[in-house]
Coordinates of C-alpha atoms and ligand atoms in Angstrom, one line a residue:
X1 CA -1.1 -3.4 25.2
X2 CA -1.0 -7.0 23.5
X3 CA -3.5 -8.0 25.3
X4 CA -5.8 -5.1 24.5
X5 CA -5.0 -5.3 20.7
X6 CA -5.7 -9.2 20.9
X7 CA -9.9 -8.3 23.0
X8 CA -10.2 -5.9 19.7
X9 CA -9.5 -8.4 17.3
X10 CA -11.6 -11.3 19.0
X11 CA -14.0 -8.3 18.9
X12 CA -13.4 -8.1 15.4
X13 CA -14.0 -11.6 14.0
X14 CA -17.2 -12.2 16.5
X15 CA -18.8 -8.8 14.4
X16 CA -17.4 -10.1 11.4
X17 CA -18.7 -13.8 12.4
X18 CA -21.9 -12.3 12.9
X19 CA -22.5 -10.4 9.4
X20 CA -21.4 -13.1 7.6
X21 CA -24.8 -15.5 8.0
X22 CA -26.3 -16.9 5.0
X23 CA -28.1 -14.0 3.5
X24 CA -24.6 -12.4 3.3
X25 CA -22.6 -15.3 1.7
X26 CA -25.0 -15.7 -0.8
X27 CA -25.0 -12.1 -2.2
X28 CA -21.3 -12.7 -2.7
X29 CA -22.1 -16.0 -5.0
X30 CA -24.2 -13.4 -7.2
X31 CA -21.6 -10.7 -7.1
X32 CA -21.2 -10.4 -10.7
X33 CA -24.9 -8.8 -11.3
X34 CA -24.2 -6.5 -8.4
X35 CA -20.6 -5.5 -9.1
X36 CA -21.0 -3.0 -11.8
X37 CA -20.5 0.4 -9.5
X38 CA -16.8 1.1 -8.5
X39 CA -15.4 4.0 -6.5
X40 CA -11.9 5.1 -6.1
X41 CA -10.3 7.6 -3.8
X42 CA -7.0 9.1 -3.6
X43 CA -5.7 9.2 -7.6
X44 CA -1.7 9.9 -6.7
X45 CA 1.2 8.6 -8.0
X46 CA -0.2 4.9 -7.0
X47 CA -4.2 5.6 -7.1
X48 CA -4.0 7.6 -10.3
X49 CA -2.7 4.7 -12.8
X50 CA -5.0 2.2 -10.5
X51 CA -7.7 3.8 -11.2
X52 CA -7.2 4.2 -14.8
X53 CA -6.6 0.3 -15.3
X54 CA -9.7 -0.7 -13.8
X55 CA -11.6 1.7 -15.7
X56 CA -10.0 0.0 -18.5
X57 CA -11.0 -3.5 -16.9
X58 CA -14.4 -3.2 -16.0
X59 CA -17.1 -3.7 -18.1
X60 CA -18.4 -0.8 -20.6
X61 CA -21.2 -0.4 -19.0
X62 CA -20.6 -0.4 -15.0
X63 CA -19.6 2.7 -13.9
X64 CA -16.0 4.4 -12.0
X65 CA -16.7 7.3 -9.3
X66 CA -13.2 9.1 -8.2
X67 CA -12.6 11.8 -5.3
X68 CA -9.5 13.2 -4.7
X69 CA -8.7 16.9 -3.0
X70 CA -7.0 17.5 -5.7
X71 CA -9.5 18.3 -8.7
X72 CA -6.5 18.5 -11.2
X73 CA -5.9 14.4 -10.6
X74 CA -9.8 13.8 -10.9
X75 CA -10.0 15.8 -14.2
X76 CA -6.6 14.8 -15.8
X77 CA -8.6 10.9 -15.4
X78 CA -11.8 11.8 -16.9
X79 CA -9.7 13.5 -19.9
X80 CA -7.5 9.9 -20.1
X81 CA -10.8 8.1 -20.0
X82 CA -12.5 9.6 -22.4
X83 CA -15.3 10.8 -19.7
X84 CA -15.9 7.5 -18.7
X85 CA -15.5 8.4 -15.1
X86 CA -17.8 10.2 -12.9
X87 CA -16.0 12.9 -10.1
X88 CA -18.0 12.7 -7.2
X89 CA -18.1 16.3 -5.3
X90 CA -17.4 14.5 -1.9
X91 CA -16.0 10.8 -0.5
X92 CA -19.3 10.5 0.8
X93 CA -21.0 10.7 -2.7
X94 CA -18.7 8.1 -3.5
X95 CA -19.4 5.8 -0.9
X96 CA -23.7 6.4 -1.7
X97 CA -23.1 5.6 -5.4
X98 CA -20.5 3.0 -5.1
X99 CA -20.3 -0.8 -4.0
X100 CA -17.0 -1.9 -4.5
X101 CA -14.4 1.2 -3.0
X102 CA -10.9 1.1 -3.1
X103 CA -8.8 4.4 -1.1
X104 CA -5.0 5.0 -2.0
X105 CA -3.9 7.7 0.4
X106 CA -1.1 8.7 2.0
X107 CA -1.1 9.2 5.8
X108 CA -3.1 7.0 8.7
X109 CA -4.7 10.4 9.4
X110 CA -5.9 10.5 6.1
X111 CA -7.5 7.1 5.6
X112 CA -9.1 7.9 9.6
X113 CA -10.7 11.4 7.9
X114 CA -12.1 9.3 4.3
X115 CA -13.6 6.7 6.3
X116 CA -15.4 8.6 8.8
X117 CA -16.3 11.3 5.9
X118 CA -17.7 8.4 3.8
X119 CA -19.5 6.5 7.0
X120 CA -20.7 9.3 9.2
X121 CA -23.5 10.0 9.3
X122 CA -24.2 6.2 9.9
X123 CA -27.1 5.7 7.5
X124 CA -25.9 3.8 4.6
X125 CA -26.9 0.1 5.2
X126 CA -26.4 -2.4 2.8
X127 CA -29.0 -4.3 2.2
X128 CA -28.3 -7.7 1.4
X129 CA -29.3 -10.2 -0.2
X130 CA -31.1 -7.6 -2.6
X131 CA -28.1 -5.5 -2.8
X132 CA -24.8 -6.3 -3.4
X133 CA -23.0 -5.8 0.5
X134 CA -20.6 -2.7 0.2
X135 CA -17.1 -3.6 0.1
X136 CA -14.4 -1.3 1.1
X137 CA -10.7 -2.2 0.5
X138 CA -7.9 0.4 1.6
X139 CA -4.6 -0.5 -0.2
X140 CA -3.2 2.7 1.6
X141 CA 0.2 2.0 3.6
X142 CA -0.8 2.4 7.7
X143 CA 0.2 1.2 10.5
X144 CA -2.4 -2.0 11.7
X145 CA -3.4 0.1 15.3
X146 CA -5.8 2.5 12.5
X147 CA -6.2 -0.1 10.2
X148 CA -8.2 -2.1 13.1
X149 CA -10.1 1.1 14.0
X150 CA -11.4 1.7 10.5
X151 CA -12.3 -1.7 10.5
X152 CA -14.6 -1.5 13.4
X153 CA -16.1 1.5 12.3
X154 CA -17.2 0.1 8.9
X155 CA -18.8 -3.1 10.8
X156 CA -20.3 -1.0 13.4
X157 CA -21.9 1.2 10.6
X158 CA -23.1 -1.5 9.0
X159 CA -22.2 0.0 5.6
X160 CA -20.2 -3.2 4.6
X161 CA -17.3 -4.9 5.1
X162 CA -13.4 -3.7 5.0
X163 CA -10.2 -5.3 3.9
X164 CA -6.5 -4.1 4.3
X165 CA -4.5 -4.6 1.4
X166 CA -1.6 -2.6 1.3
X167 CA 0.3 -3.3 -2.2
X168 CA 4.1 -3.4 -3.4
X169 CA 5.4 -3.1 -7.1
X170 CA 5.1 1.5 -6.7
X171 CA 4.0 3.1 -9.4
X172 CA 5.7 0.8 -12.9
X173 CA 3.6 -2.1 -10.9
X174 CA 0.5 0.4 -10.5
X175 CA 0.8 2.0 -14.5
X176 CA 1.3 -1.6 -15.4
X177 CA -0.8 -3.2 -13.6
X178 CA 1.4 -5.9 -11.9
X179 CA 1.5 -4.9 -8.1
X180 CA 1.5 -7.2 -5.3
X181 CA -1.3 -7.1 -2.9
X182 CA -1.0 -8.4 0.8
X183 CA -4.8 -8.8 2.6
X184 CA -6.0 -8.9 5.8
X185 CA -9.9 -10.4 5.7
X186 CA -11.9 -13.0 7.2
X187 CA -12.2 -16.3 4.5
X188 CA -14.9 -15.9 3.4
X189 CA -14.1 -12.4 1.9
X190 CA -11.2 -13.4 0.0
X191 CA -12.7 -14.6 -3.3
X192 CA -14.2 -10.8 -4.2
X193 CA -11.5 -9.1 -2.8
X194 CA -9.4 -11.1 -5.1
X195 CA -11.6 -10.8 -8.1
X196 CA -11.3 -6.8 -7.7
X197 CA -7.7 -6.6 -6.9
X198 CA -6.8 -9.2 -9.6
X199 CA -7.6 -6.4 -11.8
X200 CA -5.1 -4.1 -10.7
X201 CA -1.9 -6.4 -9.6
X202 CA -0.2 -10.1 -10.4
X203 CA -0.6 -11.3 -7.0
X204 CA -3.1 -11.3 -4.0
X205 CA -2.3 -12.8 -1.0
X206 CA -4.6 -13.5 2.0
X207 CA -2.3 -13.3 4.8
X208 CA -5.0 -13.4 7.2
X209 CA -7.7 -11.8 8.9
X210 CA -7.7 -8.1 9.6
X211 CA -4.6 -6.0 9.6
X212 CA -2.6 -9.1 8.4
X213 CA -2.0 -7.5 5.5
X214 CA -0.6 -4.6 6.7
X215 CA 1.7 -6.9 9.3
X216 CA 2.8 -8.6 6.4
X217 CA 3.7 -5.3 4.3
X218 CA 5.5 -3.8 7.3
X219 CA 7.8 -6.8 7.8
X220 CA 8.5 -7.0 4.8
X221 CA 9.5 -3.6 4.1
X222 CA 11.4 -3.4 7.9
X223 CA 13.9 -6.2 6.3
X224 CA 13.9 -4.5 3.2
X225 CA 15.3 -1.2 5.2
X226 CA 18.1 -2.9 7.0
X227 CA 19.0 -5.3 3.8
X228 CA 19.7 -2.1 2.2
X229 CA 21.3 -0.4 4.6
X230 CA 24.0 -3.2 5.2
X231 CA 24.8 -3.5 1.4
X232 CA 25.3 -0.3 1.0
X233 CA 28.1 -0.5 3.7
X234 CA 29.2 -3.9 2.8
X235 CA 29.5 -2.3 -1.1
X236 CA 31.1 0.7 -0.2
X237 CA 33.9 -1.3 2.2
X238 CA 35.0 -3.9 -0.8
X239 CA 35.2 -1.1 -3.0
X240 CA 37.2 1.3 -0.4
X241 CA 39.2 -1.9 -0.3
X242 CA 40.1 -1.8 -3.8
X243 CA 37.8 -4.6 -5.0
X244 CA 36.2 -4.3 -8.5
X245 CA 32.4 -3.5 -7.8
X246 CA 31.2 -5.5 -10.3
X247 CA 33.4 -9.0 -9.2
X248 CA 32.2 -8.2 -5.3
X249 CA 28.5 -8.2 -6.6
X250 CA 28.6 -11.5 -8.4
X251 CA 30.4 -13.0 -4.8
X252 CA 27.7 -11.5 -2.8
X253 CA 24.8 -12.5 -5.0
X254 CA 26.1 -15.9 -5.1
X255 CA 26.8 -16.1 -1.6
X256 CA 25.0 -15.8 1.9
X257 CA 24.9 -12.0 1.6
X258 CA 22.1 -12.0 -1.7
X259 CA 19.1 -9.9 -0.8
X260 CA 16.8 -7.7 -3.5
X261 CA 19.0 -5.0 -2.4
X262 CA 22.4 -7.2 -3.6
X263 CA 20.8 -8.5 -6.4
X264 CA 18.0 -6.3 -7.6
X265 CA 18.7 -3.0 -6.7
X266 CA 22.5 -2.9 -6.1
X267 CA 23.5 0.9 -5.3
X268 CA 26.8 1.0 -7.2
X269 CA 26.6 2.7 -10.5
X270 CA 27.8 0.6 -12.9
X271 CA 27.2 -2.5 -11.4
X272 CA 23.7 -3.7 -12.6
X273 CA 22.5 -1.8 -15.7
X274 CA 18.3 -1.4 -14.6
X275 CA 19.3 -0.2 -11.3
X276 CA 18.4 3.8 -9.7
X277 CA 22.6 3.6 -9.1
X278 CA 22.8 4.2 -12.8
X279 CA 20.1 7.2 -12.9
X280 CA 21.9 9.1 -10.3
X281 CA 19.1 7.6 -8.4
X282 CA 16.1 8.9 -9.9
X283 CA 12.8 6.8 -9.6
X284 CA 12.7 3.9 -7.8
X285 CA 11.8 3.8 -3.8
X286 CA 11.9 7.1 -2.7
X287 CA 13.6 7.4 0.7
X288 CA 10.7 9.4 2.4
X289 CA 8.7 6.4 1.4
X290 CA 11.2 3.8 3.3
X291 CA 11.7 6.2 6.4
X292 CA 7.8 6.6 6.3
X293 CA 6.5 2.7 6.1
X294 CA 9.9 1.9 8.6
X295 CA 8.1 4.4 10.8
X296 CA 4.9 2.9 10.6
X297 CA 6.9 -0.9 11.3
X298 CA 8.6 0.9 14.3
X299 CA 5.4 2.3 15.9
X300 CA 3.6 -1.4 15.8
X301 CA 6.0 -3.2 17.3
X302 CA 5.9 -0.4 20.3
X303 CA 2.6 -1.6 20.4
X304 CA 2.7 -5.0 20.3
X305 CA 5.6 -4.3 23.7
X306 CA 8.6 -5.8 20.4
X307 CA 11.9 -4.1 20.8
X308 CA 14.0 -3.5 17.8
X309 CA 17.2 -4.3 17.7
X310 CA 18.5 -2.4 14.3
X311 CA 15.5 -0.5 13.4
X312 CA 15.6 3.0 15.4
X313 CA 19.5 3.3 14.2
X314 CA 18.0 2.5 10.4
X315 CA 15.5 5.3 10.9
X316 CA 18.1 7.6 12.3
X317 CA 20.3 7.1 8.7
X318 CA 17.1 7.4 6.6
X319 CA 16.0 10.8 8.2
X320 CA 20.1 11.7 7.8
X321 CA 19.9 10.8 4.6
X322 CA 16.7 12.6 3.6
X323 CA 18.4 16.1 4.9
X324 CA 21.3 15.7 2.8
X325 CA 20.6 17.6 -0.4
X326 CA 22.5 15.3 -2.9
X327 CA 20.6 12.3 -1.7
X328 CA 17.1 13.7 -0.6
X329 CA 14.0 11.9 -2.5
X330 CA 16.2 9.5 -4.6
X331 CA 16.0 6.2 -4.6
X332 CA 16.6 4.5 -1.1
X333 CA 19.9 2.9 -2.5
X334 CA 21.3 6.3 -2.4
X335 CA 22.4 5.4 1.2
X336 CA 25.6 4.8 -0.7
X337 CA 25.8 7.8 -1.6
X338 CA 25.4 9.4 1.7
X339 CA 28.1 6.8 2.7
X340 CA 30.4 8.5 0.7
X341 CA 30.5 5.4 -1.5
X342 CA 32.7 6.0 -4.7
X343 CA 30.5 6.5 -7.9
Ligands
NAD401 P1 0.4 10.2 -3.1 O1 0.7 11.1 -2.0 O2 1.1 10.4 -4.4 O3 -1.2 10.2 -3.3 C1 -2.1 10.3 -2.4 C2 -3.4 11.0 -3.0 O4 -4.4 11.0 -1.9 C3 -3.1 12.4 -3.4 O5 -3.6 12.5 -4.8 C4 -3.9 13.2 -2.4 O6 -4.4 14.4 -3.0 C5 -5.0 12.3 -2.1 N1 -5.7 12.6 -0.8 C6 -5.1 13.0 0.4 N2 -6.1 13.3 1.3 C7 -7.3 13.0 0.7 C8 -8.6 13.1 1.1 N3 -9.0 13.5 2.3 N4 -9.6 12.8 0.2 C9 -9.3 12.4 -1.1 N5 -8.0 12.3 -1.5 C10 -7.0 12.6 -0.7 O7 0.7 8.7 -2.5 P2 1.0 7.4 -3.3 O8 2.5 7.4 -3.6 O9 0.0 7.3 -4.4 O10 0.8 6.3 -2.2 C11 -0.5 5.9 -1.7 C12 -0.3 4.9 -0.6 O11 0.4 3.7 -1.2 C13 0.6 5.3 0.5 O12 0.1 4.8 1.7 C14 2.0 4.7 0.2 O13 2.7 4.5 1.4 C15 1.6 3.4 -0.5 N6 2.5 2.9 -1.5 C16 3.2 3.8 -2.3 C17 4.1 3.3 -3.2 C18 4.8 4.2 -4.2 O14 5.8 3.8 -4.8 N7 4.4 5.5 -4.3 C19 4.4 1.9 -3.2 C20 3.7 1.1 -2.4 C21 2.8 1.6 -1.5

């Protein structure tokens, strides 16, 4: 399986090698002329407030084509925008009218069906140097297996070029435009993706050619599930205990244990003010979100022959926790909760 994965991605940087020749790298020194048609698909509770900000970003006059499925999302932005954005009756229209794309979506089945919708059938070519080359960046979480196929399909089209960049900050980083962006692209890519993304998030880090981004992402977020699992269970036994929650925080936060969990997002109400814990664990990470990108980590390191150690048992108590009614789509720290931890 490693071995396979490791032929595609040779395969990968020889086509990507071999678009990138001179007449490439120069249209991306005269991006800015070019750069003036966006597109965005997939306006949800992370594409919606990204799309807004870099209609707000972009100059006056270039222009911002949406797509979603649903038309309520792509209307509800043209009303924010004061019309300032076109709605495109198809991903394809999008990808004809639009050089720089970014796609927000849910599922790896989904990003599969807007790709192949926007590049089949396989006639748009860019034509550099006289136009700027199409550039395609899916900030969608997936798991790298799809991510690589999508990327092949865009070089084999010849429609442009196509960069992971899955992002972290949810939707307070996305309405505020402060999200983290982890990219998988060849070098000489990095200086437009970063110029676009900059727009919409603090940080953009190149972790590498394609699907590193995604690698990176999953993890992170595969430590973030188990770092939050064991401080739930380390909370809820100083407290069963009878240690003051508050006192075994502080210890733990400055002490070996301290993770964002600990620190950041401690799951005892009461103990840090800003935390879900205190909003009977409203907002936040969702726990379909954690199960769903632990999923994804899970079903890449099948592929890549890794066996987890704690993983599988973490998925088992996020899909637990997820059927319990008093703790379903909260916050991920409601694992306390579902501990019976005392609130
Ligand atoms: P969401 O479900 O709220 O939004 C997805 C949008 O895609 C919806 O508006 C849906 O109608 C649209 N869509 C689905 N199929 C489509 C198609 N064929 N054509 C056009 N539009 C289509 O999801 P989200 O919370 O915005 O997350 C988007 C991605 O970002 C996911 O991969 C998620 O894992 C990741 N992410 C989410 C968060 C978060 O806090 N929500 C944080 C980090 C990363």
């Amino acid at each position: 399986m490693r071995v396979a994965s490791a032929a595609t991605s040779t395969s990968l940087r020889l086509a990507y090698g071999a678009m990138a020749g001179p007449s490439a790298r120069r249209s991306f020194a005269t991006t800015s002329r070019f750069m003036k048609a966006y597109g965005f698909i997939g306006l949800g509770r992370m594409g919606w407030p990204m799309a807004k900000n870099l209609r707000a970003k972009i100059g006056k006059s270039d222009t911002l084509i949406v797509y979603d499925v649903s038309s309520d999302a792509v209307q509800k932005l043209q009303k924010e925008a004061d019309g300032e954005v076109e709605a495109a009756k198809s991903v394809r229209e999008v990808a004809e009218k639009a050089e720089t794309i970014l796609t927000a979506l849910p599922e790896p089945h989904h990003v599969q069906k807007v790709y192949s919708e926007m590049l089949e059938p396989a006639t748009l070519r860019t034509e550099a140097p006289n136009k700027n080359e199409r550039l395609l960046i899916d900030c969608s979480t997936i798991d790298p297996k799809t991510s690589e196929e999508v990327t092949e399909k865009v070089l084999s089209s010849g429609a442009g070029k196509f960069c992971d960049a899955p992002m972290s900050g949810g939707v307070v980083g996305a309405t505020n435009a402060t999200l983290a962006f982890m990219v998988g692209c060849p070098d000489e890519m990095v200086d437009r993706v970063k110029e676009v993304l900059g727009l919409l998030g603090r940080r953009v880090i190149h972790m590498g050619p394609p699907t590193s981004g995604l690698k990176g992402k999953l993890a992170n977020n595969y430590l973030l599930a188990l770092n939050n699992i064991a401080t739930c269970e380390a909370m809820n036994m100083g407290i069963k205990w009878g240690l003051d929650g508050k006192v075994l925080a502080e210890l733990i936060n400055n002490a070996t244990g301290k993770c964002w969990p600990s620190e950041s997002n401690n799951p005892v109400p009461g103990v840090l003010e800003v935390a879900p814990a205190n909003r009977d664990y409203e907002g936040g990470f969702g726990t379909a979100l954690m199960a769903k990108d632990l999923g994804l980590a899970l079903t890449a390191l099948e592929q890549a022959d890794l066996k987890p150690v704690l993983g599988q048992h973490a998925q088992e108590v996020y899909k637990a926790v997820q059927q319990d009614d008093k703790c379903k789509n909260r916050d991920f720290s409601v694992v306390y909760r579902w501990l019976g931890g005392k609130e």
